[in-house]
mmCIF file of C-alpha atoms in Angstrom:
data_model
loop_
_atom_site.group_PDB
_atom_site.id
_atom_site.type_symbol
_atom_site.label_atom_id
_atom_site.label_comp_id
_atom_site.label_asym_id
_atom_site.label_seq_id
_atom_site.Cartn_x
_atom_site.Cartn_y
_atom_site.Cartn_z
ATOM 1 C CA MET A 6 10.061 -72.663 -35.913
ATOM 2 C CA ARG A 7 9.300 -72.197 -32.593
ATOM 3 C CA ILE A 8 12.350 -70.089 -31.599
ATOM 4 C CA LEU A 9 11.507 -68.628 -34.848
ATOM 5 C CA LYS A 10 8.549 -67.090 -33.123
ATOM 6 C CA ILE A 11 9.029 -66.508 -29.596
ATOM 7 C CA THR A 12 12.180 -63.816 -31.596
ATOM 8 C CA ALA A 13 9.866 -63.063 -33.303
ATOM 9 C CA LEU A 14 7.021 -62.470 -30.411
ATOM 10 C CA ILE A 15 9.961 -60.875 -28.420
ATOM 11 C CA GLY A 16 11.623 -58.423 -32.048
ATOM 12 C CA ALA A 17 8.170 -57.074 -31.671
ATOM 13 C CA ALA A 18 7.954 -56.064 -28.210
ATOM 14 C CA LEU A 19 11.187 -54.806 -28.083
ATOM 15 C CA TRP A 20 10.493 -52.949 -31.163
ATOM 16 C CA LEU A 21 6.984 -51.374 -29.268
ATOM 17 C CA SER A 22 8.761 -50.518 -25.806
ATOM 18 C CA ALA A 23 11.357 -48.666 -28.043
ATOM 19 C CA CYS A 24 8.383 -46.853 -29.781
ATOM 20 C CA ARG A 25 6.899 -45.948 -26.759
ATOM 21 C CA GLN A 26 7.880 -43.202 -24.828
ATOM 22 C CA GLU A 27 6.212 -40.545 -21.844
ATOM 23 C CA LYS A 28 5.525 -37.082 -23.233
ATOM 24 C CA VAL A 29 6.950 -35.297 -20.524
ATOM 25 C CA VAL A 30 4.576 -32.243 -19.873
ATOM 26 C CA GLU A 31 6.708 -29.175 -18.483
ATOM 27 C CA THR A 32 4.400 -26.156 -17.460
ATOM 28 C CA PRO A 33 4.842 -23.079 -18.546
ATOM 29 C CA PRO A 34 6.516 -20.110 -16.028
ATOM 30 C CA PRO A 35 4.208 -18.107 -13.660
ATOM 31 C CA ALA A 36 3.011 -14.989 -14.931
ATOM 32 C CA PRO A 37 4.991 -11.844 -14.026
ATOM 33 C CA VAL A 38 3.047 -9.429 -11.527
ATOM 34 C CA TYR A 39 2.551 -6.195 -12.520
ATOM 35 C CA VAL A 40 3.516 -4.278 -9.148
ATOM 36 C CA PRO A 41 2.375 -1.271 -9.794
ATOM 37 C CA PRO A 42 4.435 1.859 -8.717
ATOM 38 C CA PRO A 43 4.123 4.215 -6.164
ATOM 39 C CA LEU A 44 1.753 7.017 -6.109
ATOM 40 C CA ILE A 45 3.115 8.880 -3.448
ATOM 41 C CA SER A 46 6.134 9.959 -1.472
ATOM 42 C CA LEU A 47 4.922 10.899 2.414
ATOM 43 C CA GLU A 48 7.367 12.521 3.872
ATOM 44 C CA LEU A 49 6.435 14.612 6.893
ATOM 45 C CA ALA A 50 3.608 13.051 9.248
ATOM 46 C CA ARG A 51 3.845 15.332 13.015
ATOM 47 C CA PRO A 52 1.120 16.297 15.283
ATOM 48 C CA VAL A 53 0.896 20.156 16.332
ATOM 49 C CA LEU A 54 -0.095 20.702 19.974
ATOM 50 C CA LYS A 55 -1.419 24.101 19.585
ATOM 51 C CA ASN A 56 -1.270 25.686 23.450
ATOM 52 C CA LYS A 57 -0.587 23.957 25.775
ATOM 53 C CA ARG A 58 -4.073 22.660 26.690
ATOM 54 C CA GLY A 59 -5.834 22.367 23.606
ATOM 55 C CA PRO A 60 -6.065 19.538 20.913
ATOM 56 C CA VAL A 61 -3.970 18.006 19.257
ATOM 57 C CA GLY A 62 -4.208 18.768 15.539
ATOM 58 C CA ALA A 63 -1.467 17.717 12.707
ATOM 59 C CA ASN A 64 0.752 18.759 9.167
ATOM 60 C CA ILE A 65 1.700 16.574 6.455
ATOM 61 C CA ASN A 66 4.357 17.437 3.741
ATOM 62 C CA PHE A 67 4.557 14.880 0.527
ATOM 63 C CA ILE A 68 5.345 15.293 -2.805
ATOM 64 C CA ASN A 69 2.712 13.506 -6.069
ATOM 65 C CA ILE A 70 5.443 10.769 -7.136
ATOM 66 C CA SER A 71 2.507 9.444 -10.133
ATOM 67 C CA PRO A 72 2.670 10.950 -13.485
ATOM 68 C CA SER A 73 -1.227 11.909 -12.809
ATOM 69 C CA THR A 74 -3.113 14.976 -11.468
ATOM 70 C CA TYR A 75 -4.611 14.706 -7.832
ATOM 71 C CA GLN A 76 -7.686 16.679 -7.117
ATOM 72 C CA TYR A 77 -8.044 15.611 -3.618
ATOM 73 C CA ILE A 78 -6.662 13.472 -0.799
ATOM 74 C CA LEU A 79 -7.595 11.560 1.676
ATOM 75 C CA PHE A 80 -5.492 10.962 4.711
ATOM 76 C CA ARG A 81 -6.255 7.726 7.357
ATOM 77 C CA THR A 82 -3.967 8.665 9.834
ATOM 78 C CA THR A 83 -3.785 6.687 13.122
ATOM 79 C CA ALA A 84 -2.566 8.816 16.037
ATOM 80 C CA TYR A 85 -0.332 7.029 19.481
ATOM 81 C CA ASP A 86 0.690 8.515 22.757
ATOM 82 C CA LYS A 87 4.108 7.711 24.209
ATOM 83 C CA ASN A 88 3.239 3.851 25.620
ATOM 84 C CA GLY A 89 1.899 3.385 21.993
ATOM 85 C CA LYS A 90 -1.648 3.084 22.890
ATOM 86 C CA ILE A 91 -4.205 4.715 20.414
ATOM 87 C CA VAL A 92 -5.081 8.536 21.199
ATOM 88 C CA LYS A 93 -8.953 8.651 19.885
ATOM 89 C CA PRO A 94 -9.717 11.501 17.594
ATOM 90 C CA ARG A 95 -12.472 14.694 17.778
ATOM 91 C CA LYS A 96 -14.859 13.251 15.216
ATOM 92 C CA SER A 97 -13.843 10.070 14.128
ATOM 93 C CA ARG A 98 -15.658 6.372 15.402
ATOM 94 C CA ASP A 99 -12.731 4.843 15.047
ATOM 95 C CA HIS A 100 -10.089 4.660 16.127
ATOM 96 C CA ARG A 101 -8.638 6.862 12.576
ATOM 97 C CA ALA A 102 -9.281 10.324 11.845
ATOM 98 C CA TYR A 103 -9.283 11.333 7.772
ATOM 99 C CA LEU A 104 -7.469 14.293 6.786
ATOM 100 C CA ARG A 105 -8.344 15.923 3.556
ATOM 101 C CA VAL A 106 -6.480 17.862 0.929
ATOM 102 C CA ALA A 107 -7.664 19.728 -1.880
ATOM 103 C CA GLY A 108 -6.041 19.540 -5.298
ATOM 104 C CA PRO A 109 -5.489 19.579 -8.194
ATOM 105 C CA ILE A 110 -1.786 18.848 -6.849
ATOM 106 C CA PRO A 111 0.240 18.161 -10.516
ATOM 107 C CA PRO A 112 2.807 15.919 -11.291
ATOM 108 C CA GLY A 113 6.080 15.915 -9.314
ATOM 109 C CA GLU A 114 4.712 18.257 -6.827
ATOM 110 C CA TYR A 115 5.776 19.193 -3.131
ATOM 111 C CA SER A 116 2.883 20.073 -1.127
ATOM 112 C CA SER A 117 4.172 20.857 2.478
ATOM 113 C CA GLY A 118 2.685 23.110 4.720
ATOM 114 C CA HIS A 119 -1.444 21.041 5.040
ATOM 115 C CA ASN A 120 -2.815 22.000 8.796
ATOM 116 C CA TRP A 121 -5.545 20.794 10.812
ATOM 117 C CA GLU A 122 -6.701 21.773 14.162
ATOM 118 C CA ASN A 123 -8.609 20.273 16.660
ATOM 119 C CA THR A 124 -8.126 16.623 15.099
ATOM 120 C CA TRP A 125 -7.642 14.032 18.861
ATOM 121 C CA LYS A 126 -8.542 14.357 21.875
ATOM 122 C CA GLY A 127 -5.954 14.936 25.020
ATOM 123 C CA THR A 128 -2.571 16.214 24.163
ATOM 124 C CA ASN A 129 -1.362 13.010 24.167
ATOM 125 C CA VAL A 130 0.170 13.118 21.738
ATOM 126 C CA GLN A 131 3.154 11.199 20.221
ATOM 127 C CA CYS A 132 3.154 10.846 16.836
ATOM 128 C CA ILE A 133 0.336 9.789 13.693
ATOM 129 C CA ASP A 134 0.808 7.135 11.158
ATOM 130 C CA ILE A 135 -0.698 7.758 7.785
ATOM 131 C CA ASP A 136 -1.694 4.244 6.578
ATOM 132 C CA HIS A 137 -3.846 4.434 3.643
ATOM 133 C CA VAL A 138 -4.646 7.496 1.143
ATOM 134 C CA GLU A 139 -6.901 7.421 -0.862
ATOM 135 C CA ILE A 140 -6.299 9.700 -4.133
ATOM 136 C CA VAL A 141 -8.751 11.066 -6.426
ATOM 137 C CA PHE A 142 -7.294 12.460 -9.795
ATOM 138 C CA ALA A 143 -8.236 15.366 -12.457
ATOM 139 C CA ASP A 144 -10.852 12.859 -14.527
ATOM 140 C CA GLY A 145 -12.702 11.416 -11.616
ATOM 141 C CA SER A 146 -10.245 8.121 -11.390
ATOM 142 C CA ILE A 147 -10.374 6.782 -8.246
ATOM 143 C CA GLU A 148 -6.500 5.480 -6.356
ATOM 144 C CA GLU A 149 -5.701 3.999 -2.759
ATOM 145 C CA ALA A 150 -2.468 4.015 -2.113
ATOM 146 C CA SER A 151 -0.627 1.530 0.887
ATOM 147 C CA GLY A 152 1.734 -0.988 1.794
ATOM 148 C CA ASP A 153 4.345 -0.437 -1.302
ATOM 149 C CA ARG A 154 2.287 2.128 -2.838
ATOM 150 C CA LEU A 155 2.998 4.396 -0.021
ATOM 151 C CA THR A 156 6.332 5.379 1.052
ATOM 152 C CA LYS A 157 6.981 7.201 3.972
ATOM 153 C CA LEU A 158 10.157 8.783 3.782
ATOM 154 C CA ASN A 159 9.512 11.050 7.110
ATOM 155 C CA THR A 160 12.042 10.018 10.043
ATOM 156 C CA GLU A 161 8.878 11.484 12.556
ATOM 157 C CA SER A 162 6.360 9.034 11.734
ATOM 158 C CA CYS A 163 5.655 6.305 14.820
ATOM 159 C CA PHE A 164 7.202 3.207 12.538
ATOM 160 C CA ASN A 165 9.943 3.805 10.041
#
């Protein structure tokens, strides 16, 4: 009788341990990160020297590669001399010059010949870099393009 009780007890223990299964919780894969498409393609950004002694301006050419019409574009630019030092602009309190283009600029339009005069002090500007663009669309919405949303195709940029 005693052997029967021990056998029943061992059988019950084995049955309970066989029924008990640990649940494996699988974590779902992370949601894909939305990467917005580029808004603008910069084709050319270069300094323009009007005469040998005067201040330096800028010339910027770009393409609207978004599906929407731009009403205004504001370029945040930094100028550098041949040693890589920042050249201060004439009318800004920080080291950047803010250059504005008025539209409308429809989708796919190549916009060239945007010139600004007297932008930076002195004549020692070697190159300019556009690191940020603020775009105002025709419907009044505003988006900023920098990093991956700003495609730079120019070869005259400070940083290719």
